[in-house]
Short mmCIF file of C-alpha atoms in Angstrom, two decimals:
data_model
loop_
_atom_site.label_atom_id
_atom_site.label_comp_id
_atom_site.label_asym_id
_atom_site.label_seq_id
_atom_site.Cartn_x
_atom_site.Cartn_y
_atom_site.Cartn_z
CA MET A 1 -43.01 -8.30 -19.41
CA ASN A 2 -42.38 -12.02 -19.90
CA ARG A 3 -39.52 -14.04 -18.40
CA ARG A 4 -37.23 -13.76 -21.44
CA SER A 5 -37.81 -10.04 -21.79
CA PHE A 6 -37.22 -9.55 -18.07
CA ILE A 7 -33.84 -11.31 -18.20
CA LYS A 8 -32.82 -9.49 -21.37
CA ARG A 9 -33.63 -6.03 -20.02
CA SER A 10 -32.16 -6.84 -16.62
CA LEU A 11 -28.91 -8.02 -18.17
CA PHE A 12 -28.79 -4.85 -20.24
CA THR A 13 -29.14 -2.71 -17.14
CA LEU A 14 -26.60 -4.80 -15.21
CA ALA A 15 -24.14 -4.52 -18.08
CA ALA A 16 -24.60 -0.75 -18.15
CA THR A 17 -23.68 -0.60 -14.45
CA GLY A 18 -20.81 -3.08 -14.56
CA MET A 19 -22.46 -5.81 -12.50
CA VAL A 20 -22.55 -8.70 -14.96
CA PRO A 21 -19.47 -10.53 -13.57
CA SER A 22 -21.19 -11.15 -10.22
CA LEU A 23 -24.61 -11.97 -11.55
CA PHE A 24 -24.65 -15.75 -11.54
CA SER A 25 -23.25 -16.39 -8.09
CA ARG A 26 -24.99 -19.22 -6.29
CA THR A 27 -25.09 -16.97 -3.27
CA ALA A 28 -26.88 -14.33 -5.33
CA LEU A 29 -25.15 -11.42 -3.62
CA ALA A 30 -26.07 -12.66 -0.16
CA ALA A 31 -22.63 -13.38 1.33
CA GLY A 32 -22.68 -10.30 3.54
CA GLY A 33 -19.96 -9.33 6.02
CA ASN A 34 -19.24 -8.71 9.69
CA GLY A 35 -20.43 -5.09 9.68
CA LYS A 36 -16.92 -3.63 9.99
CA ILE A 37 -15.63 -1.01 7.56
CA LEU A 38 -12.11 -0.48 6.22
CA VAL A 39 -11.23 2.92 4.72
CA LEU A 40 -8.07 3.11 2.61
CA TYR A 41 -6.68 6.55 1.77
CA HIS A 42 -3.72 6.93 -0.58
CA LEU A 43 -1.48 9.99 -0.34
CA PHE A 44 -0.22 9.96 -3.92
CA GLY A 45 3.23 11.31 -4.67
CA GLY A 46 5.27 9.89 -1.80
CA ASN A 47 4.74 11.60 1.54
CA ASP A 48 7.95 12.65 3.31
CA ALA A 49 7.95 10.47 6.43
CA VAL A 50 10.93 12.21 8.06
CA ASN A 51 9.03 15.53 8.31
CA THR A 52 5.81 13.76 9.28
CA LEU A 53 6.90 11.47 12.12
CA ILE A 54 9.96 13.42 13.16
CA PRO A 55 13.04 12.09 15.04
CA TYR A 56 13.74 15.69 15.96
CA ASN A 57 16.30 15.07 18.71
CA GLN A 58 18.82 13.38 16.44
CA PRO A 59 21.57 15.81 15.30
CA GLU A 60 21.45 14.43 11.75
CA TYR A 61 17.85 15.63 11.35
CA ALA A 62 18.64 19.37 11.24
CA ALA A 63 21.98 18.75 9.52
CA TYR A 64 20.36 16.81 6.67
CA ARG A 65 17.59 19.38 6.20
CA PRO A 66 18.89 22.92 6.69
CA ASP A 67 15.97 24.52 4.82
CA ILE A 68 13.03 22.28 5.71
CA ALA A 69 13.69 20.82 9.18
CA ILE A 70 10.98 21.50 11.75
CA PRO A 71 12.44 23.26 14.82
CA ALA A 72 12.19 21.13 17.94
CA ALA A 73 10.05 23.78 19.63
CA ASN A 74 7.38 23.34 16.94
CA VAL A 75 7.29 19.55 16.82
CA LEU A 76 4.26 17.93 18.46
CA ASP A 77 6.05 15.54 20.81
CA LEU A 78 4.21 12.24 21.24
CA GLY A 79 5.70 11.14 24.53
CA ALA A 80 6.15 7.67 23.08
CA PRO A 81 8.01 5.43 25.57
CA GLY A 82 11.70 5.08 24.75
CA MET A 83 11.48 7.33 21.67
CA THR A 84 11.90 11.01 20.92
CA LEU A 85 9.38 11.40 18.13
CA GLY A 86 6.82 14.02 17.23
CA LEU A 87 4.36 14.85 14.48
CA HIS A 88 4.46 17.82 12.12
CA PRO A 89 2.87 20.89 13.78
CA ALA A 90 0.21 20.99 11.06
CA MET A 91 -1.16 17.72 12.48
CA GLN A 92 -2.44 19.16 15.76
CA PRO A 93 -6.03 17.85 15.19
CA MET A 94 -4.71 14.30 14.84
CA VAL A 95 -2.75 14.64 18.07
CA ASP A 96 -5.66 16.15 19.98
CA ASP A 97 -8.43 13.86 18.76
CA LEU A 98 -6.70 10.63 17.74
CA TRP A 99 -3.31 10.24 19.44
CA ASN A 100 -4.36 11.65 22.81
CA ASN A 101 -7.34 9.28 22.84
CA GLY A 102 -5.10 6.28 22.16
CA GLN A 103 -6.64 5.70 18.74
CA LEU A 104 -3.80 6.54 16.34
CA ALA A 105 -1.29 3.89 15.29
CA LEU A 106 1.78 5.28 13.54
CA ILE A 107 3.53 2.65 11.43
CA SER A 108 7.10 3.83 11.05
CA GLN A 109 9.59 2.69 8.38
CA VAL A 110 6.92 0.84 6.43
CA GLY A 111 7.27 -0.43 2.88
CA TYR A 112 8.41 -3.58 1.08
CA PRO A 113 11.68 -5.26 0.01
CA ASN A 114 13.62 -3.90 -2.99
CA HIS A 115 11.60 -0.71 -3.12
CA ASN A 116 10.68 0.72 -6.51
CA ARG A 117 10.97 4.52 -6.86
CA SER A 118 8.38 4.82 -9.63
CA HIS A 119 5.10 6.34 -8.46
CA PHE A 120 3.01 4.10 -10.69
CA VAL A 121 4.89 0.84 -10.14
CA SER A 122 5.04 1.36 -6.39
CA THR A 123 1.35 2.29 -6.25
CA ALA A 124 0.56 -0.90 -8.17
CA ILE A 125 2.59 -2.88 -5.63
CA TRP A 126 0.70 -1.35 -2.72
CA ASN A 127 -2.59 -2.02 -4.51
CA THR A 128 -1.85 -5.65 -5.36
CA GLY A 129 0.17 -6.54 -2.28
CA ASP A 130 2.71 -8.28 -4.51
CA PRO A 131 6.06 -6.65 -5.42
CA GLU A 132 6.81 -9.54 -7.78
CA ARG A 133 3.56 -9.33 -9.77
CA PRO A 134 2.20 -5.77 -9.52
CA ASN A 135 0.00 -6.28 -12.60
CA LYS A 136 -2.25 -8.91 -11.03
CA THR A 137 -5.62 -8.31 -9.39
CA GLY A 138 -5.95 -6.24 -6.22
CA TRP A 139 -5.06 -7.38 -2.73
CA LEU A 140 -8.74 -7.02 -1.81
CA GLY A 141 -9.87 -8.73 -5.02
CA GLY A 142 -10.23 -12.10 -3.30
CA PHE A 143 -12.52 -10.56 -0.67
CA ILE A 144 -14.64 -8.87 -3.34
CA ASP A 145 -14.80 -12.08 -5.37
CA GLU A 146 -15.94 -13.99 -2.28
CA GLN A 147 -18.62 -11.42 -1.50
CA ASN A 148 -19.50 -11.49 -5.22
CA ASP A 149 -20.98 -8.06 -4.86
CA PRO A 150 -19.54 -4.92 -6.51
CA PHE A 151 -21.26 -2.78 -3.88
CA CYS A 152 -19.10 -4.29 -1.11
CA ALA A 153 -16.19 -2.00 -2.07
CA THR A 154 -16.44 1.61 -3.26
CA ASN A 155 -13.79 3.93 -4.64
CA PHE A 156 -14.25 7.68 -4.79
CA GLY A 157 -12.61 8.78 -8.03
CA SER A 158 -12.83 8.44 -11.79
CA THR A 159 -10.66 5.31 -12.08
CA LEU A 160 -11.10 2.13 -10.08
CA PRO A 161 -7.82 1.35 -8.25
CA ARG A 162 -6.30 -2.06 -8.77
CA ALA A 163 -6.77 -2.80 -5.06
CA LEU A 164 -10.51 -3.23 -5.67
CA ARG A 165 -10.25 -5.43 -8.78
CA GLY A 166 -11.02 -9.12 -8.41
CA VAL A 167 -10.92 -11.97 -10.91
CA HIS A 168 -14.69 -12.16 -11.27
CA THR A 169 -15.99 -9.08 -9.45
CA SER A 170 -14.70 -5.55 -8.98
CA GLY A 171 -15.81 -2.70 -6.76
CA LEU A 172 -17.58 0.48 -7.75
CA SER A 173 -15.94 3.77 -8.65
CA ILE A 174 -17.91 7.01 -8.31
CA GLU A 175 -16.78 10.62 -8.48
CA SER A 176 -19.21 11.86 -5.85
CA ILE A 177 -22.50 11.00 -4.24
CA GLY A 178 -24.19 13.81 -6.13
CA GLY A 179 -23.14 12.40 -9.49
CA PHE A 180 -24.07 8.76 -8.86
CA GLY A 181 -27.06 7.13 -10.51
CA LEU A 182 -28.31 4.79 -13.19
CA GLY A 183 -29.04 7.40 -15.83
CA SER A 184 -31.61 10.17 -16.19
CA SER A 185 -32.86 9.85 -19.76
CA ASP A 186 -36.55 9.08 -20.28
CA TRP A 187 -35.99 5.54 -21.54
CA GLU A 188 -33.62 4.72 -18.65
CA GLN A 189 -36.11 6.04 -16.12
CA GLN A 190 -38.92 4.04 -17.74
CA LEU A 191 -36.79 0.90 -17.73
CA GLN A 192 -35.94 1.36 -14.07
CA SER A 193 -39.60 1.88 -13.17
CA GLU A 194 -40.58 -1.27 -15.03
CA LEU A 195 -37.83 -3.29 -13.41
CA GLN A 196 -38.87 -2.01 -9.98
CA ARG A 197 -42.31 -3.50 -10.64
CA GLN A 198 -40.98 -6.76 -12.04
CA ILE A 199 -38.56 -7.54 -9.22
CA GLN A 200 -41.46 -7.75 -6.80
CA GLN A 201 -42.41 -11.10 -8.37
CA VAL A 202 -40.40 -14.09 -7.12
CA ARG A 203 -39.17 -16.27 -9.98
CA SER A 204 -37.10 -19.43 -10.40
CA GLY A 205 -33.79 -20.48 -11.88
CA THR A 206 -31.78 -17.90 -13.80
CA ALA A 207 -34.62 -15.41 -13.70
CA GLU A 208 -34.62 -15.52 -9.89
CA GLU A 209 -30.85 -14.95 -9.78
CA VAL A 210 -31.29 -11.97 -12.08
CA ARG A 211 -34.20 -10.67 -9.98
CA ARG A 212 -32.22 -10.88 -6.75
CA ALA A 213 -29.19 -9.21 -8.31
CA MET A 214 -31.37 -6.42 -9.71
CA ASP A 215 -33.13 -6.00 -6.37
CA HIS A 216 -29.79 -5.69 -4.56
CA MET A 217 -28.49 -3.20 -7.11
CA LEU A 218 -31.57 -0.99 -7.06
CA ARG A 219 -31.75 -1.03 -3.26
CA SER A 220 -28.09 0.00 -3.07
CA VAL A 221 -28.64 2.79 -5.59
CA ASP A 222 -31.65 3.94 -3.57
CA LYS A 223 -29.40 4.26 -0.52
CA VAL A 224 -27.12 6.59 -2.49
CA ARG A 225 -30.14 8.56 -3.65
CA GLY A 226 -31.26 8.79 -0.04
CA ALA A 227 -27.82 10.13 0.84
CA GLN A 228 -28.16 12.64 -2.02
CA ALA A 229 -31.57 13.87 -0.97
CA GLY A 230 -31.48 13.43 2.80
CA GLU A 231 -30.21 15.93 5.30
CA PHE A 232 -26.65 15.30 6.45
CA ALA A 233 -25.35 17.38 9.32
CA PRO A 234 -21.87 16.19 10.36
CA ALA A 235 -20.80 16.77 13.93
CA THR A 236 -18.06 19.10 12.79
CA THR A 237 -17.41 20.98 9.60
CA PHE A 238 -15.37 18.94 7.15
CA PRO A 239 -12.59 20.98 5.55
CA ASN A 240 -13.14 22.20 2.01
CA SER A 241 -10.34 20.05 0.62
CA SER A 242 -10.08 16.82 -1.33
CA TYR A 243 -9.70 14.98 1.99
CA GLY A 244 -12.68 16.72 3.52
CA ARG A 245 -14.95 16.02 0.57
CA ARG A 246 -13.93 12.37 0.35
CA PHE A 247 -14.28 11.65 4.06
CA ARG A 248 -17.58 13.52 4.12
CA ASP A 249 -18.93 11.37 1.27
CA ILE A 250 -17.74 8.20 2.99
CA ALA A 251 -19.38 9.27 6.26
CA ARG A 252 -22.57 10.03 4.40
CA LEU A 253 -22.79 6.59 2.76
CA ILE A 254 -22.07 4.92 6.10
CA LYS A 255 -24.91 6.88 7.67
CA TYR A 256 -27.34 5.68 4.99
CA ASP A 257 -26.24 2.02 5.40
CA PHE A 258 -24.65 1.64 1.99
CA PRO A 259 -23.46 -2.01 1.78
CA SER A 260 -19.74 -1.30 1.29
CA GLN A 261 -17.27 -2.76 3.76
CA VAL A 262 -14.34 -1.13 1.98
CA TYR A 263 -13.91 2.48 0.86
CA TYR A 264 -10.93 3.79 -1.09
CA ALA A 265 -9.92 7.36 -1.93
CA SER A 266 -6.78 9.27 -2.79
CA SER A 267 -5.34 12.77 -2.92
CA GLY A 268 -2.19 14.00 -4.62
CA GLY A 269 0.38 16.73 -4.14
CA PHE A 270 2.96 14.82 -2.08
CA ASP A 271 5.70 14.69 -4.72
CA THR A 272 7.63 17.50 -3.04
CA HIS A 273 10.86 17.65 -5.07
CA SER A 274 11.04 21.42 -4.58
CA GLY A 275 9.66 23.99 -2.17
CA GLN A 276 8.45 21.38 0.31
CA GLY A 277 8.45 23.83 3.18
CA GLY A 278 8.93 23.26 6.87
CA VAL A 279 6.53 24.50 9.56
CA GLN A 280 4.60 26.14 6.75
CA GLY A 281 4.46 25.35 3.07
CA ALA A 282 3.32 22.67 0.64
CA GLN A 283 3.60 19.59 2.86
CA ALA A 284 2.28 21.45 5.89
CA ASN A 285 -0.88 22.40 3.98
CA LEU A 286 -1.43 18.81 2.85
CA LEU A 287 -0.95 17.35 6.32
CA ALA A 288 -3.21 20.00 7.86
CA GLY A 289 -6.02 19.14 5.44
CA LEU A 290 -5.66 15.43 6.13
CA SER A 291 -5.60 15.95 9.91
CA GLU A 292 -8.66 18.18 9.89
CA ALA A 293 -10.59 15.71 7.75
CA LEU A 294 -9.70 12.73 9.93
CA SER A 295 -10.71 14.65 13.05
CA ALA A 296 -14.08 15.56 11.51
CA PHE A 297 -14.59 11.97 10.30
CA ARG A 298 -13.94 10.64 13.80
CA GLN A 299 -16.47 13.05 15.30
CA GLU A 300 -19.08 12.07 12.72
CA MET A 301 -18.51 8.35 13.25
CA ILE A 302 -18.89 8.81 17.02
CA LEU A 303 -22.16 10.64 16.40
CA GLN A 304 -23.36 7.76 14.22
CA GLY A 305 -22.26 5.17 16.79
CA LYS A 306 -19.92 3.60 14.20
CA TRP A 307 -16.43 4.64 15.31
CA ASN A 308 -15.62 1.25 16.86
CA ASP A 309 -16.66 -0.43 13.61
CA VAL A 310 -14.36 1.61 11.35
CA MET A 311 -10.64 1.30 10.65
CA VAL A 312 -8.90 3.97 8.53
CA MET A 313 -5.55 3.25 6.90
CA VAL A 314 -3.64 6.14 5.31
CA PHE A 315 -0.62 5.22 3.18
CA SER A 316 1.72 6.59 0.54
CA GLU A 317 3.54 4.62 -2.16
CA PHE A 318 6.98 5.40 -0.69
CA GLY A 319 8.79 7.74 1.66
CA ARG A 320 11.47 10.25 0.68
CA ARG A 321 15.21 10.51 1.13
CA ALA A 322 16.67 11.49 4.49
CA LYS A 323 18.55 14.49 3.11
CA GLN A 324 16.90 17.41 1.36
CA ASN A 325 17.92 18.20 -2.22
CA ALA A 326 19.25 21.44 -3.71
CA SER A 327 15.71 22.67 -4.39
CA ALA A 328 14.61 22.66 -0.74
CA GLY A 329 12.64 19.51 -1.39
CA THR A 330 13.12 15.77 -1.05
CA ASP A 331 13.46 12.99 -3.61
CA HIS A 332 11.91 9.52 -3.80
CA GLY A 333 12.99 7.18 -1.03
CA LYS A 334 12.01 3.90 0.61
CA GLY A 335 10.64 3.60 4.15
CA GLY A 336 7.52 5.65 4.80
CA VAL A 337 4.86 6.12 7.46
CA MET A 338 1.27 4.89 7.68
CA PHE A 339 -1.55 6.17 9.88
CA VAL A 340 -4.15 3.72 11.20
CA THR A 341 -7.05 4.93 13.30
CA GLY A 342 -10.46 3.87 14.55
CA GLY A 343 -12.34 3.45 17.80
CA ALA A 344 -10.93 -0.06 18.33
CA VAL A 345 -7.36 0.72 17.22
CA GLN A 346 -4.58 0.46 19.80
CA GLY A 347 -2.61 3.66 19.41
CA GLY A 348 1.15 3.81 19.50
CA VAL A 349 4.28 3.81 17.37
CA TYR A 350 4.90 0.57 15.51
CA GLY A 351 8.23 0.00 13.78
CA GLY A 352 10.38 2.03 16.13
CA GLU A 353 12.15 5.37 15.91
CA PRO A 354 14.07 5.85 12.65
CA ASN A 355 17.83 6.08 13.06
CA LEU A 356 19.19 8.86 10.84
CA ALA A 357 22.85 7.98 11.31
CA GLU A 358 24.45 7.55 7.91
CA GLU A 359 25.39 3.93 8.54
CA ALA A 360 21.83 3.08 9.62
CA LEU A 361 20.23 4.37 6.42
CA ASP A 362 19.58 2.28 3.33
CA LYS A 363 21.70 4.13 0.77
CA GLY A 364 20.39 7.46 2.02
CA ASP A 365 16.81 6.31 2.64
CA LEU A 366 14.92 5.21 5.72
CA PRO A 367 15.13 1.41 5.70
CA VAL A 368 12.00 -0.72 5.63
CA LYS A 369 11.40 -2.33 9.03
CA VAL A 370 7.67 -3.12 8.66
CA ASP A 371 6.22 -4.80 5.58
CA PHE A 372 3.00 -3.04 4.59
CA ARG A 373 1.31 -6.39 4.02
CA SER A 374 1.37 -7.09 7.77
CA VAL A 375 -0.61 -3.86 8.22
CA TYR A 376 -3.01 -4.83 5.43
CA ALA A 377 -3.40 -8.22 7.12
CA ALA A 378 -4.72 -6.44 10.22
CA GLY A 379 -7.21 -4.55 8.05
CA ALA A 380 -8.33 -7.76 6.36
CA GLN A 381 -8.81 -9.41 9.73
CA PHE A 382 -10.83 -6.43 10.95
CA ILE A 383 -13.46 -6.83 8.19
CA GLY A 384 -13.69 -10.59 8.64
CA ALA A 385 -11.54 -11.60 5.68
CA ASN A 386 -8.78 -14.22 5.75
CA PRO A 387 -5.45 -12.34 5.83
CA ALA A 388 -3.49 -15.33 4.58
CA GLU A 389 -5.66 -15.55 1.47
CA LEU A 390 -5.36 -11.83 0.70
CA VAL A 391 -1.71 -11.01 1.47
CA GLY A 392 -0.04 -14.36 2.20
CA ALA A 393 0.34 -16.51 5.30
CA GLU A 394 3.88 -15.23 5.89
CA PHE A 395 2.57 -11.78 6.88
CA THR A 396 1.25 -11.96 10.43
CA PRO A 397 -1.28 -9.21 11.19
CA ILE A 398 0.08 -6.43 13.38
CA ASN A 399 -1.86 -6.36 16.62
CA LEU A 400 -3.68 -3.08 15.97
CA VAL A 401 -6.98 -3.94 17.70
#
């Protein structure tokens, strides 16, 4: 294969895998990172913060929610200084393994100014970090552009979220480890075999940039194939839920040294307009699955010796109204709750205890006391990115580590 043919076939393969935008970087995919990993998990639908992080001792709580309030005896009290707050009883694994070890930060009353109640607009705002321009590139796009490597950020799902879209480079999106690859047809396999041979020869100029990009891509794909074929025995059994499968796949790629510093995943079901339930029911099942998956993920990261190098941020596009509706559910609101965990995370409640008194609410919603971009800024800082460049200098990182 001559130089021209090598470039032509390499470009064809890169185009087929979505890597062309990053190909001609002068750094040739060698920017690297600080070895830290940020996991973003979106709870799509709008998780009800009031029945998640519960101000159970306030009389308005039970009065506002006659059908769905969690009885005080069932609430998992956190013993947070100066606050009477507890988590939903379905979240016992998070209390036992994360909160009690000082590794769970609960960001209360989190959101952004002039909250939008549309699922899709609000999700776009959380993904771009810009309520004024939610159609622009993702809040992590600048980091991905700087790394100039699509493998530095991986989404689990069929559609790449806007958070991982840069101007020049975007992250990967895969459904599952088992379904990832470069193609299995005879001609694709032959092309890959030929390229594997050709990239062993150092070249110059454009051909060398292509060779290095192809080498990086094929090595990264080989790591996924190793994760597919290799034995993977997590420390605990991951739940058979969307959370469990996603966190298991993320843990598996981390174990096989996949080059991503950012992972993104999401699960739905949180749009609980009716039949939300209380101690048991729709929201309880969702929170139980999330808690079990996070507990298993923590155990696996400890086993791998990576827990101090990982930060997990769980968010939802908005919270829900303080009062239940006529269908024993809750409608779209404003202030929500985020979970941040990791071996280096300083646990605690950030944002204070919500005040459910009518006059303290924002037209029936929890007000926003913490801008989510200050939480994102802490995540950016954790992976060695410049928070000011990603979310704006006006958002000082919350001191989570």
